[in-house]
Amino acid sequence: MILVTGGAGFIGANFILDWLAQTGEGVVTLDKLTYAGNLHNLDRLQGDARHVFVHGDIADRALLERLLAEHQPRAIVHFAAESHVDRSIHGPEDFIQTNVVGTFRLLEAARQYWQALPAPEKEAFRFLHVSTDEVYGTLSPTDPAFTEQHNTLPNSPYSASKAASDHLVRAWHHTYGLPVLTTNCSNNYGPLQFPEKLIPLVIVNALAGKDLPIYGDGQQVRDWLYVGDHCGAIRRVLEAGRPGETYNIGGHNEMTNLRIVQGICALLGELRPRADGRPYASQITHVKDRPGHDRRYAIDAGKIERELGWRPAETFDTGIRKTVQWYLDHPEWVAQVQSGAYREWVAQQYATA
Ligand code: NAD
Ligand code: DAU
């Protein structure tokens, strides 16, 4: 079986559901269930003997040692992180604790476990670290897309903490020989994404008749990838990636934030028109910009395509339609995640906008 950290979050949960459907191989999920972790994301696995859920912290070394000894995983897929840039600006400490200290503890536990494995299992073991394109910093409109050779130039507390974890992972390979793989992926969207991130926030706010907040001029560019494609890329890297290598993952889909929001408004107008017949785009509001806001991210995913034959299956049009439809079909999921803690965050983040 494999050990997945952060499996109750957005990408981790999509990964586990896809993994069990595609491979059938067992999964132990370790998740602290922070505000972003939601056990309902794994509801479909209730009673499925192939899945074990463990509530705990990746920074808890004793727990990690117990889990590894008991379940003897052949691989660790490490998603657990504090993941929201705006939250890292308001309160960076949790980001250092989980993304840096937590990853360090996980690496140490993995190293101890891996070193004691018999030769064939030791050879086959993999530690896959899920990271982000944000570690590379920001691009001008004419710069070429990020390759794996791009310097690490993080600009936010979040991206700095992820870059730090990438460096630790690299060093544990270089110094100790731990068979690691690192993936640096662009912006994901799809089912089960917590509505603090742009796309689900806009869908949920639009349906609730609320403002659709665009930071600054809305001309910032992100490279959007459907979450199912990210999960497929991770499976492929785990299967065939070369230990010690990093692989960029992207959607070949650069779009400005304003265009994304206008596109969602148009789609909602088609699938669930407003009762008063007015366009959802009338809810768009420009608010103050994110401090240190990176202007543009773009991923050159040529290496994973050349070496491992991976390309995204979804276009933005097909992926965003599936996503909007999923949120329309799951009002109970949205209501459940919009708990008191969620409302407090929204009040704080958009209060002075
Ligand atoms: P998320 O915030 O939705 O989920 C994170 C999960 O980690 C939650 O279930 C949370 O409870 C858990 N967690 C947090 N701290 C923990 C700890 N100390 N111990 C155990 N579990 C803990 O995040 P996501 O969007 O699913 O991102 C998953 C990973 O992918 C992150 O490492 C993130 O940096 C990376 N990533 C995300 C994107 C994106 O667009 N969302 C893109 C590229 C890379
Ligand atoms: O690039 C990969 C990264 O993508 C991941 O590593 C992060 O975990 C993930 O959160 C995401 O970071 P971003 O900051 O790009 O995503 P977010 O959805 O927060 O914002 C996307 C863009 O939209 C960004 O330019 C900020 C803008 N934005 C966001 C929100 C929440 C707005 O204009 N208004 C908003 O209310």
CSV table of C-alpha atoms and ligand atoms in Angstrom, one decimal:
chain,number,residue,atom,x,y,z
A,1,MET,CA,0.0,0.0,0.0
A,2,ILE,CA,0.9,3.7,-0.1
A,3,LEU,CA,0.8,6.4,2.6
A,4,VAL,CA,-0.8,9.6,1.5
A,5,THR,CA,-0.5,12.8,3.7
A,6,GLY,CA,-3.1,15.5,3.4
A,7,GLY,CA,-5.6,13.1,1.8
A,8,ALA,CA,-8.7,14.9,3.3
A,9,GLY,CA,-7.8,18.1,1.4
A,10,PHE,CA,-8.7,19.1,-2.2
A,11,ILE,CA,-6.1,17.4,-4.3
A,12,GLY,CA,-5.3,14.6,-1.8
A,13,ALA,CA,-8.9,13.5,-1.7
A,14,ASN,CA,-9.2,13.6,-5.5
A,15,PHE,CA,-5.9,11.6,-5.8
A,16,ILE,CA,-7.1,8.9,-3.3
A,17,LEU,CA,-10.5,8.4,-5.0
A,18,ASP,CA,-8.8,8.2,-8.4
A,19,TRP,CA,-6.0,6.0,-7.1
A,20,LEU,CA,-8.3,3.4,-5.7
A,21,ALA,CA,-10.5,3.5,-8.8
A,22,GLN,CA,-7.5,3.1,-11.2
A,23,THR,CA,-5.1,0.9,-9.3
A,24,GLY,CA,-7.0,-0.8,-6.5
A,25,GLU,CA,-3.9,-0.6,-4.3
A,26,GLY,CA,-4.5,0.2,-0.6
A,27,VAL,CA,-4.0,3.7,0.9
A,28,VAL,CA,-3.3,4.9,4.4
A,29,THR,CA,-4.3,8.5,4.7
A,30,LEU,CA,-2.7,10.7,7.4
A,31,ASP,CA,-4.4,14.1,7.8
A,32,LYS,CA,-4.6,16.6,10.7
A,33,LEU,CA,-8.0,17.8,9.5
A,34,THR,CA,-7.3,21.5,9.6
A,35,TYR,CA,-10.0,23.9,8.4
A,36,ALA,CA,-9.1,22.7,4.9
A,37,GLY,CA,-9.3,19.0,5.6
A,38,ASN,CA,-12.7,17.4,5.3
A,39,LEU,CA,-13.5,13.8,5.9
A,40,HIS,CA,-16.6,14.1,3.9
A,41,ASN,CA,-14.3,14.3,0.8
A,42,LEU,CA,-13.6,10.6,1.4
A,43,ASP,CA,-17.2,9.6,2.2
A,44,ARG,CA,-17.3,7.3,-0.8
A,45,LEU,CA,-14.6,5.1,0.9
A,46,GLN,CA,-16.6,4.4,4.0
A,47,GLY,CA,-16.5,0.6,4.6
A,48,ASP,CA,-13.8,0.1,1.9
A,49,ALA,CA,-11.2,-2.2,3.4
A,50,ARG,CA,-8.5,-0.8,1.0
A,51,HIS,CA,-8.6,2.6,2.8
A,52,VAL,CA,-7.4,3.4,6.4
A,53,PHE,CA,-7.8,7.0,7.7
A,54,VAL,CA,-5.5,8.2,10.5
A,55,HIS,CA,-6.1,11.5,12.2
A,56,GLY,CA,-2.7,13.1,13.0
A,57,ASP,CA,0.0,15.6,12.3
A,58,ILE,CA,3.0,15.0,9.9
A,59,ALA,CA,5.1,16.8,12.5
A,60,ASP,CA,4.4,14.0,15.0
A,61,ARG,CA,7.5,11.8,14.6
A,62,ALA,CA,6.4,9.1,16.9
A,63,LEU,CA,3.1,8.7,15.1
A,64,LEU,CA,4.9,8.6,11.7
A,65,GLU,CA,7.2,5.8,13.0
A,66,ARG,CA,4.3,3.8,14.2
A,67,LEU,CA,2.4,4.2,11.0
A,68,LEU,CA,5.3,3.2,8.8
A,69,ALA,CA,6.1,0.2,10.9
A,70,GLU,CA,2.5,-1.0,11.0
A,71,HIS,CA,1.6,-0.5,7.3
A,72,GLN,CA,4.9,-0.9,5.6
A,73,PRO,CA,4.0,1.4,2.6
A,74,ARG,CA,6.0,1.0,-0.7
A,75,ALA,CA,5.7,4.8,-1.2
A,76,ILE,CA,4.7,8.1,0.5
A,77,VAL,CA,2.8,10.7,-1.5
A,78,HIS,CA,3.1,14.0,0.4
A,79,PHE,CA,0.3,16.5,-0.1
A,80,ALA,CA,-0.2,17.8,3.4
A,81,ALA,CA,0.5,21.5,3.6
A,82,GLU,CA,-1.0,24.9,4.5
A,83,SER,CA,-1.9,25.9,0.9
A,84,HIS,CA,-3.6,29.3,0.8
A,85,VAL,CA,-1.4,32.3,-0.1
A,86,ASP,CA,-3.7,34.9,1.5
A,87,ARG,CA,-3.7,33.0,4.8
A,88,SER,CA,0.1,32.8,4.7
A,89,ILE,CA,0.2,36.6,4.5
A,90,HIS,CA,-2.1,37.0,7.5
A,91,GLY,CA,-0.4,34.3,9.6
A,92,PRO,CA,2.8,32.6,8.3
A,93,GLU,CA,3.6,30.5,11.4
A,94,ASP,CA,1.4,27.5,10.5
A,95,PHE,CA,3.1,27.5,7.1
A,96,ILE,CA,6.5,27.2,8.6
A,97,GLN,CA,5.4,24.6,11.1
A,98,THR,CA,3.6,22.2,8.6
A,99,ASN,CA,5.3,22.9,5.3
A,100,VAL,CA,8.9,23.1,6.6
A,101,VAL,CA,9.1,21.4,10.0
A,102,GLY,CA,6.4,18.9,9.1
A,103,THR,CA,8.1,17.9,5.8
A,104,PHE,CA,11.4,17.6,7.7
A,105,ARG,CA,9.9,15.2,10.3
A,106,LEU,CA,8.3,13.2,7.5
A,107,LEU,CA,11.6,13.0,5.6
A,108,GLU,CA,13.4,11.8,8.7
A,109,ALA,CA,10.8,9.2,9.5
A,110,ALA,CA,10.8,8.0,5.9
A,111,ARG,CA,14.7,7.9,5.9
A,112,GLN,CA,14.8,5.7,9.0
A,113,TYR,CA,12.1,3.4,7.6
A,114,TRP,CA,13.7,3.2,4.2
A,115,GLN,CA,17.2,2.5,5.5
A,116,ALA,CA,15.9,-0.6,7.3
A,117,LEU,CA,14.0,-2.1,4.4
A,118,PRO,CA,15.3,-5.3,2.8
A,119,ALA,CA,17.1,-4.7,-0.6
A,120,PRO,CA,14.2,-5.2,-3.1
A,121,GLU,CA,11.8,-3.0,-1.1
A,122,LYS,CA,14.5,-0.4,-0.5
A,123,GLU,CA,15.2,-0.2,-4.2
A,124,ALA,CA,11.5,0.2,-5.0
A,125,PHE,CA,10.6,2.7,-2.3
A,126,ARG,CA,9.6,6.3,-3.4
A,127,PHE,CA,8.9,9.5,-1.5
A,128,LEU,CA,6.9,11.8,-3.8
A,129,HIS,CA,6.7,15.4,-2.7
A,130,VAL,CA,3.9,17.5,-4.2
A,131,SER,CA,4.9,21.1,-4.7
A,132,THR,CA,4.0,24.2,-6.6
A,133,ASP,CA,5.0,26.4,-9.5
A,134,GLU,CA,4.9,29.3,-7.0
A,135,VAL,CA,8.4,28.4,-5.8
A,136,TYR,CA,9.8,29.8,-9.1
A,137,GLY,CA,8.5,33.3,-8.3
A,138,THR,CA,6.8,35.5,-10.9
A,139,LEU,CA,7.2,36.1,-14.7
A,140,SER,CA,6.8,39.1,-17.0
A,141,PRO,CA,4.3,38.8,-19.8
A,142,THR,CA,7.1,37.9,-22.3
A,143,ASP,CA,9.3,35.6,-20.1
A,144,PRO,CA,9.4,32.0,-21.2
A,145,ALA,CA,7.5,29.5,-19.0
A,146,PHE,CA,9.1,28.0,-15.9
A,147,THR,CA,11.3,24.9,-16.6
A,148,GLU,CA,12.7,22.7,-13.9
A,149,GLN,CA,16.0,24.6,-14.3
A,150,HIS,CA,14.4,28.0,-13.2
A,151,ASN,CA,15.8,29.5,-10.1
A,152,THR,CA,13.8,29.2,-6.9
A,153,LEU,CA,12.6,32.8,-6.2
A,154,PRO,CA,9.6,32.5,-3.9
A,155,ASN,CA,7.7,35.7,-3.0
A,156,SER,CA,5.0,34.8,-0.5
A,157,PRO,CA,5.3,33.2,2.9
A,158,TYR,CA,3.5,30.2,1.4
A,159,SER,CA,5.8,29.8,-1.6
A,160,ALA,CA,8.9,30.4,0.6
A,161,SER,CA,7.7,27.6,2.9
A,162,LYS,CA,7.1,25.3,-0.1
A,163,ALA,CA,10.5,26.2,-1.6
A,164,ALA,CA,12.1,25.3,1.7
A,165,SER,CA,10.4,21.9,1.7
A,166,ASP,CA,11.5,21.3,-1.9
A,167,HIS,CA,15.1,22.0,-0.8
A,168,LEU,CA,14.9,19.6,2.1
A,169,VAL,CA,13.5,16.9,-0.2
A,170,ARG,CA,16.4,17.5,-2.6
A,171,ALA,CA,19.0,17.4,0.2
A,172,TRP,CA,17.6,14.1,1.6
A,173,HIS,CA,18.2,12.6,-1.8
A,174,HIS,CA,21.6,14.1,-2.4
A,175,THR,CA,23.0,13.4,1.1
A,176,TYR,CA,21.2,10.2,2.2
A,177,GLY,CA,20.1,8.7,-1.1
A,178,LEU,CA,16.4,8.7,-0.2
A,179,PRO,CA,14.6,8.0,-3.5
A,180,VAL,CA,12.6,11.2,-3.8
A,181,LEU,CA,10.5,12.6,-6.6
A,182,THR,CA,9.3,16.3,-6.6
A,183,THR,CA,6.4,17.6,-8.7
A,184,ASN,CA,5.9,21.4,-9.2
A,185,CYS,CA,2.3,22.0,-10.4
A,186,SER,CA,0.3,25.0,-11.6
A,187,ASN,CA,-3.1,26.1,-10.2
A,188,ASN,CA,-5.6,23.3,-9.8
A,189,TYR,CA,-9.3,23.5,-10.0
A,190,GLY,CA,-12.1,20.9,-9.8
A,191,PRO,CA,-14.5,19.2,-7.4
A,192,LEU,CA,-13.9,19.4,-3.6
A,193,GLN,CA,-11.8,22.6,-3.7
A,194,PHE,CA,-12.3,24.7,-0.6
A,195,PRO,CA,-14.1,27.9,-1.5
A,196,GLU,CA,-11.3,30.2,-0.3
A,197,LYS,CA,-9.5,29.7,-3.7
A,198,LEU,CA,-10.5,31.8,-6.7
A,199,ILE,CA,-12.6,29.4,-8.8
A,200,PRO,CA,-14.8,27.8,-6.1
A,201,LEU,CA,-15.1,31.2,-4.3
A,202,VAL,CA,-16.5,32.7,-7.4
A,203,ILE,CA,-18.9,29.9,-8.1
A,204,VAL,CA,-20.2,29.9,-4.5
A,205,ASN,CA,-20.4,33.7,-4.2
A,206,ALA,CA,-22.1,34.0,-7.6
A,207,LEU,CA,-24.9,31.6,-6.6
A,208,ALA,CA,-25.3,33.3,-3.3
A,209,GLY,CA,-25.8,36.7,-4.9
A,210,LYS,CA,-22.5,38.0,-3.4
A,211,ASP,CA,-19.7,40.1,-4.7
A,212,LEU,CA,-17.1,38.4,-6.9
A,213,PRO,CA,-13.8,39.9,-5.6
A,214,ILE,CA,-11.1,40.5,-8.2
A,215,TYR,CA,-7.7,41.6,-6.6
A,216,GLY,CA,-6.3,44.7,-8.3
A,217,ASP,CA,-6.8,44.9,-12.0
A,218,GLY,CA,-7.5,41.2,-12.5
A,219,GLN,CA,-4.8,40.9,-15.2
A,220,GLN,CA,-2.7,38.4,-13.2
A,221,VAL,CA,-2.1,35.2,-15.1
A,222,ARG,CA,-2.3,31.7,-13.8
A,223,ASP,CA,-1.9,28.3,-15.7
A,224,TRP,CA,-4.9,26.3,-14.8
A,225,LEU,CA,-5.0,22.5,-14.6
A,226,TYR,CA,-8.0,20.2,-13.9
A,227,VAL,CA,-7.3,18.3,-10.7
A,228,GLY,CA,-7.9,14.9,-12.3
A,229,ASP,CA,-5.1,15.6,-14.7
A,230,HIS,CA,-2.8,16.6,-11.8
A,231,CYS,CA,-3.7,13.3,-10.1
A,232,GLY,CA,-2.9,11.3,-13.3
A,233,ALA,CA,0.5,13.1,-13.6
A,234,ILE,CA,1.4,12.2,-10.0
A,235,ARG,CA,0.5,8.5,-10.6
A,236,ARG,CA,2.7,8.6,-13.7
A,237,VAL,CA,5.7,10.2,-11.9
A,238,LEU,CA,5.3,7.7,-9.0
A,239,GLU,CA,5.3,4.9,-11.5
A,240,ALA,CA,8.2,5.9,-13.8
A,241,GLY,CA,9.9,9.1,-12.5
A,242,ARG,CA,13.6,9.0,-11.9
A,243,PRO,CA,14.6,9.4,-8.3
A,244,GLY,CA,16.1,12.8,-7.5
A,245,GLU,CA,14.3,14.4,-10.4
A,246,THR,CA,11.7,17.2,-10.4
A,247,TYR,CA,8.8,17.3,-12.8
A,248,ASN,CA,6.8,20.4,-13.7
A,249,ILE,CA,3.1,19.8,-14.3
A,250,GLY,CA,0.9,22.3,-16.0
A,251,GLY,CA,-2.3,22.7,-18.1
A,252,HIS,CA,-1.0,24.7,-21.1
A,253,ASN,CA,-3.7,27.1,-20.2
A,254,GLU,CA,-2.6,30.6,-19.2
A,255,MET,CA,-5.5,32.9,-18.4
A,256,THR,CA,-6.0,36.2,-16.6
A,257,ASN,CA,-8.1,36.1,-13.4
A,258,LEU,CA,-10.7,38.5,-15.0
A,259,ARG,CA,-11.2,36.2,-17.9
A,260,ILE,CA,-11.6,33.2,-15.6
A,261,VAL,CA,-14.2,35.0,-13.6
A,262,GLN,CA,-16.1,36.2,-16.6
A,263,GLY,CA,-16.0,32.7,-18.1
A,264,ILE,CA,-17.5,31.2,-14.9
A,265,CYS,CA,-20.2,33.9,-14.9
A,266,ALA,CA,-21.1,33.0,-18.5
A,267,LEU,CA,-21.3,29.3,-17.7
A,268,LEU,CA,-23.5,29.9,-14.7
A,269,GLY,CA,-25.7,32.1,-16.8
A,270,GLU,CA,-26.2,29.1,-19.1
A,271,LEU,CA,-26.5,26.4,-16.5
A,272,ARG,CA,-28.4,28.3,-13.7
A,273,PRO,CA,-29.5,31.7,-14.9
A,274,ARG,CA,-30.1,34.3,-12.2
A,275,ALA,CA,-33.8,34.7,-11.2
A,276,ASP,CA,-33.8,38.4,-12.2
A,277,GLY,CA,-32.3,37.6,-15.6
A,278,ARG,CA,-29.3,39.9,-15.0
A,279,PRO,CA,-25.8,38.6,-15.8
A,280,TYR,CA,-23.6,37.1,-13.0
A,281,ALA,CA,-20.8,39.4,-14.2
A,282,SER,CA,-22.7,42.3,-12.7
A,283,GLN,CA,-21.5,40.9,-9.3
A,284,ILE,CA,-17.8,41.4,-10.2
A,285,THR,CA,-16.1,43.9,-7.8
A,286,HIS,CA,-12.5,45.0,-7.9
A,287,VAL,CA,-10.9,45.0,-4.4
A,288,LYS,CA,-7.5,45.9,-3.0
A,289,ASP,CA,-4.7,43.8,-4.4
A,290,ARG,CA,-2.9,40.9,-2.6
A,291,PRO,CA,0.4,42.2,-1.0
A,292,GLY,CA,3.4,41.0,-3.1
A,293,HIS,CA,1.0,39.5,-5.7
A,294,ASP,CA,2.8,37.4,-8.3
A,295,ARG,CA,1.9,38.7,-11.7
A,296,ARG,CA,2.2,35.6,-13.9
A,297,TYR,CA,2.9,31.9,-13.6
A,298,ALA,CA,3.4,29.6,-16.6
A,299,ILE,CA,4.6,26.1,-16.6
A,300,ASP,CA,6.8,24.4,-19.3
A,301,ALA,CA,5.6,20.8,-18.9
A,302,GLY,CA,7.8,19.5,-21.7
A,303,LYS,CA,10.0,17.3,-19.5
A,304,ILE,CA,7.1,15.2,-18.1
A,305,GLU,CA,5.6,14.9,-21.6
A,306,ARG,CA,8.9,13.8,-23.2
A,307,GLU,CA,10.1,11.5,-20.5
A,308,LEU,CA,6.9,10.1,-19.1
A,309,GLY,CA,4.4,10.7,-21.9
A,310,TRP,CA,2.0,12.7,-19.7
A,311,ARG,CA,-0.3,15.4,-21.1
A,312,PRO,CA,-3.5,16.8,-19.6
A,313,ALA,CA,-6.7,15.2,-20.9
A,314,GLU,CA,-9.0,18.1,-20.1
A,315,THR,CA,-9.1,21.4,-21.8
A,316,PHE,CA,-10.1,24.4,-19.7
A,317,ASP,CA,-13.6,24.4,-21.3
A,318,THR,CA,-14.3,20.8,-20.4
A,319,GLY,CA,-12.7,21.0,-17.0
A,320,ILE,CA,-14.5,24.2,-15.9
A,321,ARG,CA,-17.9,22.9,-17.1
A,322,LYS,CA,-17.4,19.7,-15.0
A,323,THR,CA,-16.4,21.8,-12.0
A,324,VAL,CA,-19.2,24.3,-12.2
A,325,GLN,CA,-21.7,21.4,-12.6
A,326,TRP,CA,-20.2,19.6,-9.6
A,327,TYR,CA,-20.7,22.7,-7.4
A,328,LEU,CA,-24.3,23.0,-8.7
A,329,ASP,CA,-24.9,19.4,-7.9
A,330,HIS,CA,-23.4,19.5,-4.4
A,331,PRO,CA,-25.0,22.3,-2.4
A,332,GLU,CA,-24.8,20.2,0.8
A,333,TRP,CA,-21.0,19.9,0.5
A,334,VAL,CA,-20.8,23.7,0.1
A,335,ALA,CA,-23.1,24.3,3.0
A,336,GLN,CA,-21.1,21.9,5.2
A,337,VAL,CA,-17.6,23.5,4.5
A,338,GLN,CA,-19.0,27.0,5.0
A,339,SER,CA,-18.8,26.6,8.7
A,340,GLY,CA,-18.2,29.2,11.4
A,341,ALA,CA,-14.4,29.1,10.7
A,342,TYR,CA,-15.0,29.7,7.0
A,343,ARG,CA,-17.3,32.7,7.7
A,344,GLU,CA,-14.7,34.2,10.1
A,345,TRP,CA,-12.0,33.9,7.4
A,346,VAL,CA,-14.2,35.6,4.7
A,347,ALA,CA,-15.1,38.4,7.1
A,348,GLN,CA,-11.4,39.0,7.9
A,349,GLN,CA,-10.0,38.7,4.4
A,350,TYR,CA,-12.5,40.9,2.6
A,351,ALA,CA,-13.4,43.3,5.4
A,352,THR,CA,-11.4,46.3,4.2
A,353,ALA,CA,-11.5,45.4,0.5
B,1,NAD,P1,-5.7,21.8,0.9
B,1,NAD,O1,-5.4,23.0,1.7
B,1,NAD,O2,-7.0,21.7,0.2
B,1,NAD,O3,-5.4,20.5,1.7
B,1,NAD,C1,-4.3,20.3,2.6
B,1,NAD,C2,-4.6,19.1,3.5
B,1,NAD,O4,-3.5,18.9,4.3
B,1,NAD,C3,-5.8,19.2,4.4
B,1,NAD,O5,-6.6,18.1,4.4
B,1,NAD,C4,-5.2,19.5,5.8
B,1,NAD,O6,-6.0,19.0,6.8
B,1,NAD,C5,-3.9,18.7,5.7
B,1,NAD,N1,-2.9,19.1,6.6
B,1,NAD,C6,-2.5,20.4,6.8
B,1,NAD,N2,-1.5,20.4,7.8
B,1,NAD,C7,-1.3,19.1,8.1
B,1,NAD,C8,-0.4,18.5,9.0
B,1,NAD,N3,0.4,19.3,9.8
B,1,NAD,N4,-0.4,17.2,9.2
B,1,NAD,C9,-1.3,16.4,8.4
B,1,NAD,N5,-2.2,17.0,7.5
B,1,NAD,C10,-2.2,18.3,7.4
B,1,NAD,O7,-4.5,21.8,-0.2
B,1,NAD,P2,-4.5,21.3,-1.7
B,1,NAD,O8,-4.9,22.5,-2.6
B,1,NAD,O9,-5.2,20.0,-1.8
B,1,NAD,O10,-2.9,21.1,-2.0
B,1,NAD,C11,-2.3,19.9,-1.7
B,1,NAD,C12,-0.8,20.0,-2.0
B,1,NAD,O11,-0.6,20.4,-3.3
B,1,NAD,C13,-0.1,21.1,-1.2
B,1,NAD,O12,1.2,20.6,-0.8
B,1,NAD,C14,0.0,22.3,-2.1
B,1,NAD,O13,1.1,23.0,-1.8
B,1,NAD,C15,0.2,21.5,-3.4
B,1,NAD,N6,-0.3,22.2,-4.6
B,1,NAD,C16,-1.6,22.8,-4.6
B,1,NAD,C17,-2.0,23.4,-5.8
B,1,NAD,C18,-3.4,24.0,-5.9
B,1,NAD,O14,-3.7,24.7,-6.9
B,1,NAD,N7,-4.3,23.8,-4.9
B,1,NAD,C19,-1.2,23.5,-6.9
B,1,NAD,C20,0.1,23.0,-6.8
B,1,NAD,C21,0.5,22.3,-5.7
B,2,DAU,O1,0.1,28.0,-8.5
B,2,DAU,C1,-0.2,27.0,-7.7
B,2,DAU,C2,-0.8,27.5,-6.4
B,2,DAU,O2,-2.1,27.9,-6.8
B,2,DAU,C3,-0.9,26.5,-5.3
B,2,DAU,O3,0.4,26.3,-4.9
B,2,DAU,C4,-1.7,27.1,-4.1
B,2,DAU,O4,-1.8,26.2,-3.1
B,2,DAU,C5,-3.0,27.5,-4.6
B,2,DAU,O5,-3.7,28.2,-3.5
B,2,DAU,C6,-2.9,28.5,-5.8
B,2,DAU,O6,-2.4,29.8,-5.4
B,2,DAU,P1,-3.0,31.1,-6.0
B,2,DAU,O7,-2.7,32.2,-5.1
B,2,DAU,O8,-2.6,31.3,-7.4
B,2,DAU,O9,-4.6,30.7,-6.0
B,2,DAU,P2,-5.9,31.5,-5.5
B,2,DAU,O10,-7.0,30.7,-5.9
B,2,DAU,O11,-5.8,32.0,-4.1
B,2,DAU,O12,-5.8,32.8,-6.5
B,2,DAU,C7,-5.7,32.7,-7.9
B,2,DAU,C8,-5.6,34.1,-8.4
B,2,DAU,O13,-6.8,34.8,-8.2
B,2,DAU,C9,-4.5,34.9,-7.8
B,2,DAU,O14,-3.9,35.7,-8.8
B,2,DAU,C10,-5.2,35.8,-6.7
B,2,DAU,C11,-6.6,36.0,-7.4
B,2,DAU,N1,-7.7,36.1,-6.5
B,2,DAU,C12,-7.9,35.2,-5.5
B,2,DAU,C13,-8.9,35.3,-4.6
B,2,DAU,C14,-9.1,34.2,-3.5
B,2,DAU,C15,-8.6,37.2,-6.6
B,2,DAU,O15,-8.5,38.0,-7.5
B,2,DAU,N2,-9.7,37.2,-5.7
B,2,DAU,C16,-9.9,36.4,-4.7
B,2,DAU,O16,-10.8,36.5,-3.9
